[in-house]
PDB file of C-alpha atoms and ligand atoms in Angstrom:
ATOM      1  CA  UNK E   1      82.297  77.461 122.334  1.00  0.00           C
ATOM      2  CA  UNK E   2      82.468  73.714 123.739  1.00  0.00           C
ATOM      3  CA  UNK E   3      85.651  72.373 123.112  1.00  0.00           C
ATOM      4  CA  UNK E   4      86.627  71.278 119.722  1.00  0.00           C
ATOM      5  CA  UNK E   5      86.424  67.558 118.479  1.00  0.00           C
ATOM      6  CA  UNK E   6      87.566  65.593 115.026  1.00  0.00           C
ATOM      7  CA  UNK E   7      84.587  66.226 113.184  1.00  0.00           C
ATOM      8  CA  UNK E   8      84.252  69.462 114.140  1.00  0.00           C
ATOM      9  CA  UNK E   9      83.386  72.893 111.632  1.00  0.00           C
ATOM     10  CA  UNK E  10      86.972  74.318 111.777  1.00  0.00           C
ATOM     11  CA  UNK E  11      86.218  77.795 113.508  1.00  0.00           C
ATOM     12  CA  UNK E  12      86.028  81.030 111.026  1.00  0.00           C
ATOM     13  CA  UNK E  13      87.858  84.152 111.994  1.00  0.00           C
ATOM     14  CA  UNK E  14      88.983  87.391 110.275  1.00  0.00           C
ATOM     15  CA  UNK E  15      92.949  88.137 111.321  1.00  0.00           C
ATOM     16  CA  UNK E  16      95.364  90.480 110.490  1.00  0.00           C
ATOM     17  CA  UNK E  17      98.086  88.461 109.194  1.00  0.00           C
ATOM     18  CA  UNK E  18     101.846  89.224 107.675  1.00  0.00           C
ATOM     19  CA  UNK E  19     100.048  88.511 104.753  1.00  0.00           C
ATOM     20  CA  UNK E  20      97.123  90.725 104.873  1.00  0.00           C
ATOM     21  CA  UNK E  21      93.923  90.401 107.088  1.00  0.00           C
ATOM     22  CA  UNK E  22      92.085  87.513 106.222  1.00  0.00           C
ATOM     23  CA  UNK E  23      89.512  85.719 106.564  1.00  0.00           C
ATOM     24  CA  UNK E  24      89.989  82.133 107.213  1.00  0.00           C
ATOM     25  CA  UNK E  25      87.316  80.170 105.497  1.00  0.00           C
ATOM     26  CA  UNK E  26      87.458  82.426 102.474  1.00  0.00           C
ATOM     27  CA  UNK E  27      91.283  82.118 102.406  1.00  0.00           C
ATOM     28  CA  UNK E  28      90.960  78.227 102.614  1.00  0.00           C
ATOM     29  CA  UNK E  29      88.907  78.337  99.340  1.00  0.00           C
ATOM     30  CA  UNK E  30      88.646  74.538  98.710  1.00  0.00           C
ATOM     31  CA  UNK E  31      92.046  73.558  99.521  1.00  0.00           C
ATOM     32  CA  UNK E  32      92.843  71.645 102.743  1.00  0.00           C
ATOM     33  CA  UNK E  33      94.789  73.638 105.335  1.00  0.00           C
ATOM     34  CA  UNK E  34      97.119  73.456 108.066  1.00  0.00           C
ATOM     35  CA  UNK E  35      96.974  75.659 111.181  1.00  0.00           C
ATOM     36  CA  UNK E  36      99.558  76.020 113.442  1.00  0.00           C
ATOM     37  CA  UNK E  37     100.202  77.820 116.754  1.00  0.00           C
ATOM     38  CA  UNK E  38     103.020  79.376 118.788  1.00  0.00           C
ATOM     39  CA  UNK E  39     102.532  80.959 122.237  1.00  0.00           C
ATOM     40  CA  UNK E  40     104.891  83.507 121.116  1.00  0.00           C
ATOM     41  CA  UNK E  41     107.310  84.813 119.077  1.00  0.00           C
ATOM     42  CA  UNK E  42     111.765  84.201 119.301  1.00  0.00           C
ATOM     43  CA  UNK E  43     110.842  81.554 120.976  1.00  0.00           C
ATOM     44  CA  UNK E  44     113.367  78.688 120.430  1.00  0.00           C
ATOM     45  CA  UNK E  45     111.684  75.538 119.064  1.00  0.00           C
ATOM     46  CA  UNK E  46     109.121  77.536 117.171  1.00  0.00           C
ATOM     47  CA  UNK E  47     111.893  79.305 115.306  1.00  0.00           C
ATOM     48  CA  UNK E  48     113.212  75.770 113.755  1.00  0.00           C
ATOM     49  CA  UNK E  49     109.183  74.474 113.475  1.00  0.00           C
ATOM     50  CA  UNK E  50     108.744  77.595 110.976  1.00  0.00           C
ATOM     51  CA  UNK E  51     111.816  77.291 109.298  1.00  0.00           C
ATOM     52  CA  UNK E  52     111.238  73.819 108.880  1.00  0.00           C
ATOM     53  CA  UNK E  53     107.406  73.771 107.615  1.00  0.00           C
ATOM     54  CA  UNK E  54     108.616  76.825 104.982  1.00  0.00           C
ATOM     55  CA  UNK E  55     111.126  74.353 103.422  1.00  0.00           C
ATOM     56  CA  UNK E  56     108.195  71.649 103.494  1.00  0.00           C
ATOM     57  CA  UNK E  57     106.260  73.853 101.304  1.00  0.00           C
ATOM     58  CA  UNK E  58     106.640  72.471  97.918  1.00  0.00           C
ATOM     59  CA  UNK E  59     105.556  69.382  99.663  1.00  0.00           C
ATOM     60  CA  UNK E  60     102.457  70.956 100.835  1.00  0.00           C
ATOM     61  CA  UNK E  61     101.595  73.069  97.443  1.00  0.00           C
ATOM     62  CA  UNK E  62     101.611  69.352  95.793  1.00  0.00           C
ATOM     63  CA  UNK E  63      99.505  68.272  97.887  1.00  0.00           C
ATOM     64  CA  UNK E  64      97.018  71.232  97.889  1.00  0.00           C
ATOM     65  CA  UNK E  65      97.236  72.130 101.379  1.00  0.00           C
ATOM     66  CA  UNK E  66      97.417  75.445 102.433  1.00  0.00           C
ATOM     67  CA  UNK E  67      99.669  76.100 105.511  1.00  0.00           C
ATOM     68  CA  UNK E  68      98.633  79.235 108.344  1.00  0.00           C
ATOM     69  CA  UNK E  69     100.644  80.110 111.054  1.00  0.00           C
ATOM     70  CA  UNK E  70      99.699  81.733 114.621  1.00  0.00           C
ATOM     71  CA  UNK E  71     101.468  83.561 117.083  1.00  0.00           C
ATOM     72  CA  UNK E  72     100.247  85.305 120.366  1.00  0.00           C
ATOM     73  CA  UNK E  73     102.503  88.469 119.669  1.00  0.00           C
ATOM     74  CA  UNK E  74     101.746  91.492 117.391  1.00  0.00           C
ATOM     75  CA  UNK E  75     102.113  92.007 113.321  1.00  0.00           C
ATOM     76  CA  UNK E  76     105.804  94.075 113.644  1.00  0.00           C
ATOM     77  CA  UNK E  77     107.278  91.520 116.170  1.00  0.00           C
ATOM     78  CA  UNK E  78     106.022  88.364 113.525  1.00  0.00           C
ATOM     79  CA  UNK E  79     108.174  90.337 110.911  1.00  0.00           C
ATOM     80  CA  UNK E  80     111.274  90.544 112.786  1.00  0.00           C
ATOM     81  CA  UNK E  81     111.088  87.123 114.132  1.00  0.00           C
ATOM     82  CA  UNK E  82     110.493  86.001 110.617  1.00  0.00           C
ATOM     83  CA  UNK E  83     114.302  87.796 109.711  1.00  0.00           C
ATOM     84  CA  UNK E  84     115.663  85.450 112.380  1.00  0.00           C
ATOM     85  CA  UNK E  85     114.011  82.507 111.231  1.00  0.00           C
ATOM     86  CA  UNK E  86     115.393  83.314 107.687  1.00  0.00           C
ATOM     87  CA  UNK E  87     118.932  83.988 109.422  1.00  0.00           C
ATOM     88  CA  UNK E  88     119.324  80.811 111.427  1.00  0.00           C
ATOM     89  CA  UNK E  89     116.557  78.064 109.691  1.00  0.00           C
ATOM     90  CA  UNK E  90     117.692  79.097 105.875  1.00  0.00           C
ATOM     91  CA  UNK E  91     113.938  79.633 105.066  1.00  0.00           C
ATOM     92  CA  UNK E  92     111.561  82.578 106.147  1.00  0.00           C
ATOM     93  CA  UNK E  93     108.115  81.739 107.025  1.00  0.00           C
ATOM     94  CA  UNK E  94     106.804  81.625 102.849  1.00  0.00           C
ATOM     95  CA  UNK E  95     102.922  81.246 104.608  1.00  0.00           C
ATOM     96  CA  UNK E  96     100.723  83.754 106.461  1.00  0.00           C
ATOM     97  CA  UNK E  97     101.509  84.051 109.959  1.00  0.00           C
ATOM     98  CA  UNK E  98      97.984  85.294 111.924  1.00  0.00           C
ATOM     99  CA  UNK E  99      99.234  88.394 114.631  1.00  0.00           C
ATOM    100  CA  UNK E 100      97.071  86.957 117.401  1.00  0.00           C
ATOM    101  CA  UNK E 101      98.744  89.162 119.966  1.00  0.00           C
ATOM    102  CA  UNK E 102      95.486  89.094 122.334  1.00  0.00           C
ATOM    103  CA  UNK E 103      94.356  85.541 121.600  1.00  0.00           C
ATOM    104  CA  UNK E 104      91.490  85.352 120.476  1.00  0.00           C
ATOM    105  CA  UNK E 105      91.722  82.989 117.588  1.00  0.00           C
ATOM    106  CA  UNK E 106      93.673  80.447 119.844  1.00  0.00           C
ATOM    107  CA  UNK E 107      90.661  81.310 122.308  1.00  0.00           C
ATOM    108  CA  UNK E 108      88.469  80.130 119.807  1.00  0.00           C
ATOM    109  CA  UNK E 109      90.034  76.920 118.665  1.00  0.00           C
ATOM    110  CA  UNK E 110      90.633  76.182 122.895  1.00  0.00           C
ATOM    111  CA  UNK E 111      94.159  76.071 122.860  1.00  0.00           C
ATOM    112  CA  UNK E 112      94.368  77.809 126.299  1.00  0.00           C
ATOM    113  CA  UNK E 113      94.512  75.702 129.108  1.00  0.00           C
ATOM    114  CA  UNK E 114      91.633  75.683 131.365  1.00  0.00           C
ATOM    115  CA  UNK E 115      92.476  78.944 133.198  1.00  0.00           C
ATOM    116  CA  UNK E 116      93.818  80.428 130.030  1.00  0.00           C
ATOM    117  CA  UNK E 117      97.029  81.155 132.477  1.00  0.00           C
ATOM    118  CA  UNK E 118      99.099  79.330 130.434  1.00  0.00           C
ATOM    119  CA  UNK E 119      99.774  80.917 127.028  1.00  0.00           C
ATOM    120  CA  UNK E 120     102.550  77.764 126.045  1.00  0.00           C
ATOM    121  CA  UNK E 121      99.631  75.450 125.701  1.00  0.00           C
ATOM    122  CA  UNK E 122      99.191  77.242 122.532  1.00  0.00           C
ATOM    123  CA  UNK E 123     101.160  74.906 120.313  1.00  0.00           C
ATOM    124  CA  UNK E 124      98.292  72.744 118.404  1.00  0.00           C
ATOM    125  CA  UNK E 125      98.399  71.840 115.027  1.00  0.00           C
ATOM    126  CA  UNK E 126      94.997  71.306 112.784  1.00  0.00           C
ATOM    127  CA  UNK E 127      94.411  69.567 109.689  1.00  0.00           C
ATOM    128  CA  UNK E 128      91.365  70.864 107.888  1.00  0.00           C
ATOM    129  CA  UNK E 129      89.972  69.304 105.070  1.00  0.00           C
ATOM    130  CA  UNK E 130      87.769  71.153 101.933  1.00  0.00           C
ATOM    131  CA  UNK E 131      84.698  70.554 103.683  1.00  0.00           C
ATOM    132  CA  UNK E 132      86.300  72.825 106.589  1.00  0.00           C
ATOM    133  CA  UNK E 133      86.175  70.177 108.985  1.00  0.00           C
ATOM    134  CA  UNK E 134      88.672  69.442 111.479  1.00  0.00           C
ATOM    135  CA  UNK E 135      90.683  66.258 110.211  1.00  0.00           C
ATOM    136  CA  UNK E 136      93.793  65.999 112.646  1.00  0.00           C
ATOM    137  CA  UNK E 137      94.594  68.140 116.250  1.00  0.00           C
ATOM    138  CA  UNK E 138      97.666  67.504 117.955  1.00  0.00           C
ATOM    139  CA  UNK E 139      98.854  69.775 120.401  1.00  0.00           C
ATOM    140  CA  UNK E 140     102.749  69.708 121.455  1.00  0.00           C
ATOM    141  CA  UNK E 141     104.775  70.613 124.931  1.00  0.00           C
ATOM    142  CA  UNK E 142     106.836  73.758 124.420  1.00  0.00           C
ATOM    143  CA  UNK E 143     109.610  71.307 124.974  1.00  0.00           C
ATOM    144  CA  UNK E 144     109.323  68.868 122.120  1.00  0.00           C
ATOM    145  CA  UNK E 145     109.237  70.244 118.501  1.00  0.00           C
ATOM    146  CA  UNK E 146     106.730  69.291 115.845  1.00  0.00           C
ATOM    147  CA  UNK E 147     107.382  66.625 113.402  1.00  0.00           C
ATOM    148  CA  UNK E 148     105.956  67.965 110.329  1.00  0.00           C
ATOM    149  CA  UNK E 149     106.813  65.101 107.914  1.00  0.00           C
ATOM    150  CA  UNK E 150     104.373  63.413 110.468  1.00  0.00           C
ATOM    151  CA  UNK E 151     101.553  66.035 109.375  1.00  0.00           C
ATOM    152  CA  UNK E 152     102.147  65.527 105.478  1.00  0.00           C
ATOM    153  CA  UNK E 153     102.328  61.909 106.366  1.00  0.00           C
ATOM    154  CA  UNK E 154      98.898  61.784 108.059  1.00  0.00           C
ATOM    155  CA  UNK E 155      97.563  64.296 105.367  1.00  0.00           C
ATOM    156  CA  UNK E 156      98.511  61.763 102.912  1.00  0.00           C
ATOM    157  CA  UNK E 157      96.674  59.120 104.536  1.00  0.00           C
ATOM    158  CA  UNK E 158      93.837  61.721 104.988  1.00  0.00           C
ATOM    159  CA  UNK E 159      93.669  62.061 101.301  1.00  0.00           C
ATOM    160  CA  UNK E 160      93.467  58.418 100.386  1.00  0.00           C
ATOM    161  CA  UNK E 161      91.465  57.545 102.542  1.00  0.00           C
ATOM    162  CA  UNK E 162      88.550  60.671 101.673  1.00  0.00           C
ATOM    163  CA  UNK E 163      88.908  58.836  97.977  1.00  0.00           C
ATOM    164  CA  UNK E 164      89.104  55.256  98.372  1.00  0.00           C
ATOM    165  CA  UNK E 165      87.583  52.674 100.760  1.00  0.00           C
ATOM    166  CA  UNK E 166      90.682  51.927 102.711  1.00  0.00           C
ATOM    167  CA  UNK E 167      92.637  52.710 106.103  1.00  0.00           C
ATOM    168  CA  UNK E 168      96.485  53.081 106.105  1.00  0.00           C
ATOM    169  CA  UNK E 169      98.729  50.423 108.904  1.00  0.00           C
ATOM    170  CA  UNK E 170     100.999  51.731 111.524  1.00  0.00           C
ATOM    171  CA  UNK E 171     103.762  54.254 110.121  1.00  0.00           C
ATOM    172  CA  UNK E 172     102.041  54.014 106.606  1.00  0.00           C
ATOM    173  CA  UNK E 173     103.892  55.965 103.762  1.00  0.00           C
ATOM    174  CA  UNK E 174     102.884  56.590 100.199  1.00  0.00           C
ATOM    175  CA  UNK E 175     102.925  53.845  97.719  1.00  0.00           C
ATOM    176  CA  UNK E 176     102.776  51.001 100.964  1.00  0.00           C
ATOM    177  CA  UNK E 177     100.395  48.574 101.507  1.00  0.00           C
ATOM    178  CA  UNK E 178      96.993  49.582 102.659  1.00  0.00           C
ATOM    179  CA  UNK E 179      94.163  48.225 104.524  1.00  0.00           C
ATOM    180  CA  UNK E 180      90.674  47.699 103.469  1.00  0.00           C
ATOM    181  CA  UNK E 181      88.118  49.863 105.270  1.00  0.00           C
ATOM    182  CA  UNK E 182      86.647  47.254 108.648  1.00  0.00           C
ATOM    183  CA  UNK E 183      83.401  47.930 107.394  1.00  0.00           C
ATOM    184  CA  UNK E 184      83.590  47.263 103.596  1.00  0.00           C
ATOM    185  CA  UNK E 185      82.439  43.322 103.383  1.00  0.00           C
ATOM    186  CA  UNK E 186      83.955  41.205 101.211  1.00  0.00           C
ATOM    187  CA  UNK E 187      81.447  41.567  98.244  1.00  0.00           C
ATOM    188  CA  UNK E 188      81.980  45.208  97.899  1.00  0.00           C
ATOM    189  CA  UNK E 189      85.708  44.587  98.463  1.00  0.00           C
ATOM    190  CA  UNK E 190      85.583  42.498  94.702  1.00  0.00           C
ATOM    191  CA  UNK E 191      84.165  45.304  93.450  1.00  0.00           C
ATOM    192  CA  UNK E 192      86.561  47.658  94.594  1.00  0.00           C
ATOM    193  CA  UNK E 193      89.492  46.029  94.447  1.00  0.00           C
ATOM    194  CA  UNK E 194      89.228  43.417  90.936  1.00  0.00           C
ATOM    195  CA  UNK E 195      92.698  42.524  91.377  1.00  0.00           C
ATOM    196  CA  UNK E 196      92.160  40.787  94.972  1.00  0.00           C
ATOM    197  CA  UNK E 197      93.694  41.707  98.065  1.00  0.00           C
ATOM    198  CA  UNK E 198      95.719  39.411 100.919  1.00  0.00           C
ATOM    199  CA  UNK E 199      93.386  38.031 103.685  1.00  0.00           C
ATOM    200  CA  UNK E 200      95.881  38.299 106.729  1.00  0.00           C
ATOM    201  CA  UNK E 201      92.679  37.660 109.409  1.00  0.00           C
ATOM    202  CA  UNK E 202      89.407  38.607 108.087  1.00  0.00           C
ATOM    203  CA  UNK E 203      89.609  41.630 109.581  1.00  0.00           C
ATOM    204  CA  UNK E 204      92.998  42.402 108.570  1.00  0.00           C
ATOM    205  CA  UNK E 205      92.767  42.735 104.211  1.00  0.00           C
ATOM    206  CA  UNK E 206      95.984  44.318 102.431  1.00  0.00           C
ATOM    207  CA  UNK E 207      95.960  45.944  99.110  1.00  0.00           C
ATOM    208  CA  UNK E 208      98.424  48.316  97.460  1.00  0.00           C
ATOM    209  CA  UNK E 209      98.198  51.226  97.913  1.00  0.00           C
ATOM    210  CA  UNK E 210      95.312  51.995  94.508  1.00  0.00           C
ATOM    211  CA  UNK E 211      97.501  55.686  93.752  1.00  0.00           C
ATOM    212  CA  UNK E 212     100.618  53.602  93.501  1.00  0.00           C
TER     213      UNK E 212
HETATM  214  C1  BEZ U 301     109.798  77.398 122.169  1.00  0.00           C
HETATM  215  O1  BEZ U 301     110.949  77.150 122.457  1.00  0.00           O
HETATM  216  O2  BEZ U 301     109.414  77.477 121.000  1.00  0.00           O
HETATM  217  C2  BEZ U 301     108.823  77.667 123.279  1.00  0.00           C
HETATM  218  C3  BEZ U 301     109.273  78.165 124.467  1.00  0.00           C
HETATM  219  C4  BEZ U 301     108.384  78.412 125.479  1.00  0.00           C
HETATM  220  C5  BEZ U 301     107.044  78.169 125.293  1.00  0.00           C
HETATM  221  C6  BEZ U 301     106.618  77.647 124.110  1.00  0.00           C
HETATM  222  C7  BEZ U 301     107.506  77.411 123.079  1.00  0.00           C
END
């Protein structure tokens, strides 16, 4: 497979995973989803990344994502790191984490560097919406640990923006000002938005946010 772009048919697999084998369209349903990787397991920053994302998860259930973790290490070893990450994070791993042990999802959704020597490339993230397309990929150092209330932030703009004619400004948050789509003219803007909208350029129209 080429390599992946935003737009993309997110890749289907079947997994074993420490919650059951799965497989990955099927377990998406209609939900969006969030997969993450790890080039392996007890490795430092991961361990606070899953901690982390487990506490997020009431966040993510409200928002009907569906949250999949990876690591390149086998089934047994994802349940004892997962003790750890209870032990020093406060909050075991409450998703499925996929037992990739010889890569081949990670393979499949090219997060290998070119020569596949480097295993610690393996630390993408993917937003995937309903229609199983790839939304969002990001894909981190081993040095620098993920900020996930970045990835609910952009799903959130993901969201709004799949249901209303608009594009969210530079470190956008729910329930802020957003922008009307570049390529909605005027006359359907009156349409959409009754109430008006501020004309900063005429390329640059701010509404409220229409879910606020
Ligand atoms: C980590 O600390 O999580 C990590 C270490 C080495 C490679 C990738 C990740």
């Amino acid at each position: 497979m080429g390599q992946l772009r935003l737009g993309d048919e997110a890749p289907d697999f079947t997994a074993d995973t420490t919650q059951g084998s799965i497989r990955f369209h099927e377990w998406l349903g209609d939900s969006w989803g969030v997969l993450f990787s790890h080039p392996a397991d007890f490795t430092p920053v991961c361990t606070t990344e899953l901690g982390y994302t487990a506490k997020l998860k009431p966040e993510f259930d409200q928002r009907g994502v569906k949250v999949i973790g990876l690591s390149i290490d086998p089934l047994d070893s994802h349940v004892e790191w997962s003790k750890d990450i209870e032990e020093t994070q406060g909050h075991a791993p409450n998703f499925p984490m996929i037992a990739d042990a010889d890569g081949t999802v990670a393979d499949l959704y090219g997060m290998f560097d070119q020569t596949k020597a480097d295993k610690q490339t393996a630390r993408s993230v993917f937003v995937i919406g309903p229609d199983k397309k790839i939304k969002l990929m990001i894909t981190y150092p081993a040095s620098t640990g993920r900020n996930f209330d970045e990835i609910l932030r952009v799903i959130d703009s993901l969201q709004l923006t799949a249901n209303y004619k608009v594009a969210t400004p530079v470190n956008w948050n729910r329930g802020e000002d957003v922008i009307i789509g570049a390529s909605v003219t005027d006359e359907e803007a009156k349409e959409a938005f009754p109430d008006g909208w501020e004309t900063v350029k005429p390329y640059l129209r701010k509404v409220p946010d229409p879910t606020a």
